[in-house]
XYZ file of N, CA and C in Angstrom:
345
model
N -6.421 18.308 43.811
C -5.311 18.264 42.892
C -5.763 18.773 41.514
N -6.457 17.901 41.042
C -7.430 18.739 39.155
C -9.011 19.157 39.673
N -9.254 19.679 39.187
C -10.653 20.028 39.161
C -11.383 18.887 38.391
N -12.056 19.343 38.203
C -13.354 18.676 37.757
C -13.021 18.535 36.388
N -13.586 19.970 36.106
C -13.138 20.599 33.935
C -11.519 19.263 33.621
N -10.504 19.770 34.439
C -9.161 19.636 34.632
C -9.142 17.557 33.924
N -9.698 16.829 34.824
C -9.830 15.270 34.886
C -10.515 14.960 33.841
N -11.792 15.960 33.144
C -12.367 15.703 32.254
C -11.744 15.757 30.491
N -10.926 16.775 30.984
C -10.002 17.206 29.757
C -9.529 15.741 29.503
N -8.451 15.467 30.904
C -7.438 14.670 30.973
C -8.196 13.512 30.149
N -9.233 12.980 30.979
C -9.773 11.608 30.435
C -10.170 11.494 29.006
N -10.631 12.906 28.288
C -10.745 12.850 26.853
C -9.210 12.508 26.041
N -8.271 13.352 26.620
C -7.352 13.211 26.164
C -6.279 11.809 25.647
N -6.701 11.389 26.833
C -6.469 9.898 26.954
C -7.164 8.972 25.558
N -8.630 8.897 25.914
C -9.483 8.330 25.177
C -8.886 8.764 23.394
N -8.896 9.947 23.071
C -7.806 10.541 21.738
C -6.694 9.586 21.317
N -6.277 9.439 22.219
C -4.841 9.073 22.535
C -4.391 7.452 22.128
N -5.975 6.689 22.912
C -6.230 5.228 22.462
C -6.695 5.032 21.071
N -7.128 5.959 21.098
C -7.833 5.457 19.731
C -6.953 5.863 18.130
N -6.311 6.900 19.055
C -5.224 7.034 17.399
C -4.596 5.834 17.342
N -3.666 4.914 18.639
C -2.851 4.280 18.492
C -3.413 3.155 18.041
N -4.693 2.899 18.060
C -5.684 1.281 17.644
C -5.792 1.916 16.700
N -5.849 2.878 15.752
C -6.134 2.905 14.671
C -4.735 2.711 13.951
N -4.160 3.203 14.209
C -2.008 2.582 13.689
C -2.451 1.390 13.739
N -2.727 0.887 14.896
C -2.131 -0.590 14.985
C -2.824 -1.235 14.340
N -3.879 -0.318 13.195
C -5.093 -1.620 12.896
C -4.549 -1.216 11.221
N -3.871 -0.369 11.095
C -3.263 0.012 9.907
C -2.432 -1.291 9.060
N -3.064 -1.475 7.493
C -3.073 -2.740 6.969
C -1.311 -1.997 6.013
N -0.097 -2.645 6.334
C 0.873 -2.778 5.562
C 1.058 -3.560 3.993
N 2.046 -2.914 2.715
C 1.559 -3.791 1.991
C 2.014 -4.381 1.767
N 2.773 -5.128 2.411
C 3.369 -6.496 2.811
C 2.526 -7.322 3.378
N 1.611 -6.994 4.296
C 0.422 -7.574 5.305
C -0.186 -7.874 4.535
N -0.874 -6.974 3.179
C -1.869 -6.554 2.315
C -1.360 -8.197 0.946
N -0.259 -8.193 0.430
C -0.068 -9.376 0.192
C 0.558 -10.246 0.402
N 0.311 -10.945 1.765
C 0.397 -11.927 2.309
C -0.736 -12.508 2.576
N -1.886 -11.381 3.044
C -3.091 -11.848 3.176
C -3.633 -12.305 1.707
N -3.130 -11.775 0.664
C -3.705 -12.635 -0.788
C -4.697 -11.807 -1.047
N -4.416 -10.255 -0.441
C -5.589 -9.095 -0.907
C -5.170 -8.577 -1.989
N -3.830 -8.290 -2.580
C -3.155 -7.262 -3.250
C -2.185 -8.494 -3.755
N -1.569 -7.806 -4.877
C -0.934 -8.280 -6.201
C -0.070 -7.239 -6.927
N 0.827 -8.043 -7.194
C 1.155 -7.275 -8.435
C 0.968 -7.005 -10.011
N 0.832 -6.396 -10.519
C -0.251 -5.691 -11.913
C 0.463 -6.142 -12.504
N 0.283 -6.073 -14.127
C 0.764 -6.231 -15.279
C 0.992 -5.101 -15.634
N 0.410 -4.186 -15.021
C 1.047 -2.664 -15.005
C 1.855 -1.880 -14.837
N 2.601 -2.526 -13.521
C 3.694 -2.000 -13.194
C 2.894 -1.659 -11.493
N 2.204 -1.454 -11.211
C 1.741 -0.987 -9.959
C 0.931 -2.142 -9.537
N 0.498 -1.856 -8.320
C -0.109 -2.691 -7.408
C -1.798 -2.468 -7.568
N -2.042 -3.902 -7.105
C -3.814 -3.803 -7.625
C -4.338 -5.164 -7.019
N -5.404 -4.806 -6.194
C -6.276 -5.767 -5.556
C -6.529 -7.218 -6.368
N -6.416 -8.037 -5.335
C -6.537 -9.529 -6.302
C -7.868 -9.738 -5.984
N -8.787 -9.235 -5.348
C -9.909 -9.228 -4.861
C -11.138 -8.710 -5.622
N -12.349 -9.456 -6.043
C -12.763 -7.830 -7.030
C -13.703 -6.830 -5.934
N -13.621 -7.009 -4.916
C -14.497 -6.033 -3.827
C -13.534 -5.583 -2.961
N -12.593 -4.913 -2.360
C -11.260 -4.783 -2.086
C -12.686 -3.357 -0.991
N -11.296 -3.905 0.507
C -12.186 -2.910 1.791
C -11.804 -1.662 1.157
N -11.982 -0.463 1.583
C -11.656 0.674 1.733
C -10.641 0.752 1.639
N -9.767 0.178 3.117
C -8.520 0.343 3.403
C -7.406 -0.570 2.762
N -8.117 -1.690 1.813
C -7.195 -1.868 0.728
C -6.858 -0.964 -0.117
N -7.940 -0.415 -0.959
C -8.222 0.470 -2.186
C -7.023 1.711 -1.772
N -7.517 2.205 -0.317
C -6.397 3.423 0.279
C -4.544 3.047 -0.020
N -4.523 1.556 0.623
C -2.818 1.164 0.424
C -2.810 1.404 -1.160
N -3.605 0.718 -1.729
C -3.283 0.484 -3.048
C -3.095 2.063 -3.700
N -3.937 3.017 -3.735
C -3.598 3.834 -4.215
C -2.227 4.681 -3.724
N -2.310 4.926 -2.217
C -1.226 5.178 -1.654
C 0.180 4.814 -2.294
N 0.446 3.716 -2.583
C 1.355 2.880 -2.869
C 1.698 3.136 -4.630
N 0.949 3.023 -5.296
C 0.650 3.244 -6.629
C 0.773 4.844 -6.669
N 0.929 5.879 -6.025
C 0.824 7.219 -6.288
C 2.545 7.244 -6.009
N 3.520 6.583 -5.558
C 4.981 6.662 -4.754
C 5.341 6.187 -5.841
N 4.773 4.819 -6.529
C 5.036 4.519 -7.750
C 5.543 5.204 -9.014
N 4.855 5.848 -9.283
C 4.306 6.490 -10.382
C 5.296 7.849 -10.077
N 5.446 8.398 -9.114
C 6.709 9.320 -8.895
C 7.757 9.018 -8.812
N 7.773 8.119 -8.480
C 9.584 6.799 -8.300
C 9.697 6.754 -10.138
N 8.625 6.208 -10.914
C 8.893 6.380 -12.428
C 8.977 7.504 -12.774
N 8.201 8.640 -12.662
C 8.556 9.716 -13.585
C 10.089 10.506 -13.368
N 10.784 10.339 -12.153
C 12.186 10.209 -11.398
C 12.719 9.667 -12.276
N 12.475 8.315 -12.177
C 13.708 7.447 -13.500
C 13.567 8.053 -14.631
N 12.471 7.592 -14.899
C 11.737 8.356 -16.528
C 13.198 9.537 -17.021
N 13.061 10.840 -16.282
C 13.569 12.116 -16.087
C 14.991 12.485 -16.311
N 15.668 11.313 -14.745
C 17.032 11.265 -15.010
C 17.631 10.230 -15.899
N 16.855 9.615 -16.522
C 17.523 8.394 -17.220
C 17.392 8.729 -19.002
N 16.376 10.017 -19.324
C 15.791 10.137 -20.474
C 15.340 8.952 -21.094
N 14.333 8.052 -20.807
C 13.519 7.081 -20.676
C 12.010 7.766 -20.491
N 11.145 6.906 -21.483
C 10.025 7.122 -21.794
C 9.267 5.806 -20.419
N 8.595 7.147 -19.917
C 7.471 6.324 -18.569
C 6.976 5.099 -18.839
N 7.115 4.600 -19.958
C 6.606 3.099 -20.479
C 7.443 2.139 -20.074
N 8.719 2.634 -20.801
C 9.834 2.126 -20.321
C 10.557 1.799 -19.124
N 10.368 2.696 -17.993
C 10.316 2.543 -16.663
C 9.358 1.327 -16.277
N 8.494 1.814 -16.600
C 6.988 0.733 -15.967
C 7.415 -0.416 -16.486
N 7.880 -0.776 -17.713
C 8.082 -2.227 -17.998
C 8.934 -2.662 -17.299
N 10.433 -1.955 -16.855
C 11.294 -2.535 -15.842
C 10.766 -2.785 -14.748
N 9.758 -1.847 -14.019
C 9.564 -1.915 -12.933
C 8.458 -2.891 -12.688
N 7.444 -2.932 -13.836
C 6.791 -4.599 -13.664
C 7.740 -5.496 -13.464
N 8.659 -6.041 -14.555
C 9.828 -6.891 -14.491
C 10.272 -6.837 -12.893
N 10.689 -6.042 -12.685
C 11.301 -6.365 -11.666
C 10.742 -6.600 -10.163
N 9.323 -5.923 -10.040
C 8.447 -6.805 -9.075
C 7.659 -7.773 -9.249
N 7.781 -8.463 -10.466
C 6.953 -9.848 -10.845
C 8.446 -10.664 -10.336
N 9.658 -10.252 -10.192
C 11.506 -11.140 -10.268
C 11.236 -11.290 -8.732
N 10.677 -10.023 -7.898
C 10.911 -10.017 -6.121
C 10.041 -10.204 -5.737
N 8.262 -11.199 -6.778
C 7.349 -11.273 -5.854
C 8.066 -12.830 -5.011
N 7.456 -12.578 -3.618
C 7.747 -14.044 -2.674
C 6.628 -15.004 -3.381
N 7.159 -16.137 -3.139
C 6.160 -17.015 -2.942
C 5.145 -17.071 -2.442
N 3.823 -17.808 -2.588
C 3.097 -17.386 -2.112
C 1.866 -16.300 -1.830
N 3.117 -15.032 -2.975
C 1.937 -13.899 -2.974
C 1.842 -14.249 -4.610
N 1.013 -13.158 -5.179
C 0.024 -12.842 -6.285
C 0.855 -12.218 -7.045
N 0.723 -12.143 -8.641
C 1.378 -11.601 -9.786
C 0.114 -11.435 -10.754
N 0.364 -10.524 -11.554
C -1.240 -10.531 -12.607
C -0.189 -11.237 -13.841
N -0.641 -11.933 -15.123
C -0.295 -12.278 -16.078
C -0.188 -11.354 -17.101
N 0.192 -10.974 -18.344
C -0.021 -10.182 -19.218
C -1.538 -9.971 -19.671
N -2.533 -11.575 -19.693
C -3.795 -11.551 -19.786
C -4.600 -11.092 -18.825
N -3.985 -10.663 -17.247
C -4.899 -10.042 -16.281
C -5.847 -11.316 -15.665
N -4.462 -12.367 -15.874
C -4.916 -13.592 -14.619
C -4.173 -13.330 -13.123
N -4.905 -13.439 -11.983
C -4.051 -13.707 -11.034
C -3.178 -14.727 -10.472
N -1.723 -15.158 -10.717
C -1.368 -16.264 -10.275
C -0.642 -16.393 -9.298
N -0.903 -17.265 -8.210
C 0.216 -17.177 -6.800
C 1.658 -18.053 -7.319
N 2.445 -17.228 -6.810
C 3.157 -17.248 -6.847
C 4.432 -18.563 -6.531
């Protein structure tokens, strides 16, 4: 039915195949990210490790997340003729108003407090 080459392909293919999907599935959300009490919300306006040694794949959400940010403001910023400061202060405000319980907020002094 396959050859040899043919089954060998196949079985790599496979093996590819597992390992992308364990790597999704091992993929840290940042909702996951603070719930686990890894991540916070800044006094900045963006998101930032409550941790001071934060894995890799925190540092990755966090920036990830913080780069959508920061284009979501310069958007408002743009159409609103609003100075990027000004954005960021609403938009702190308003994810320090929708953090849950439970998760992390930074203080103006750059304390972490749960929520």
């Amino acid at each position: 039915m396959f050859s040899k080459f043919h089954r060998s392909v196949i079985k790599t293919a496979l093996i590819i195949s597992v390992l992308c999907l364990a790597n999704t599935a091992m993929a840290l959300t940042l909702q996951q990210a603070k719930q686990q009490g890894l991540i916070g919300e800044a006094n900045s306006g963006y998101v930032a490790s409550v941790q001071s040694a934060p894995t890799a794949k925190v540092k990755q959400l966090i920036d990830d997340t913080n780069q959508k940010r920061k284009l979501g403001y310069q958007q408002i910023s743009q159409q609103n003729n609003m100075s990027i400061e000004e954005v960021t202060a609403l938009g702190r405000a308003k994810a320090k108003q929708k953090t849950l319980p439970g998760y992390y907020f930074q203080t103006k002094t750059g304390e972490w407090i749960k929520k």
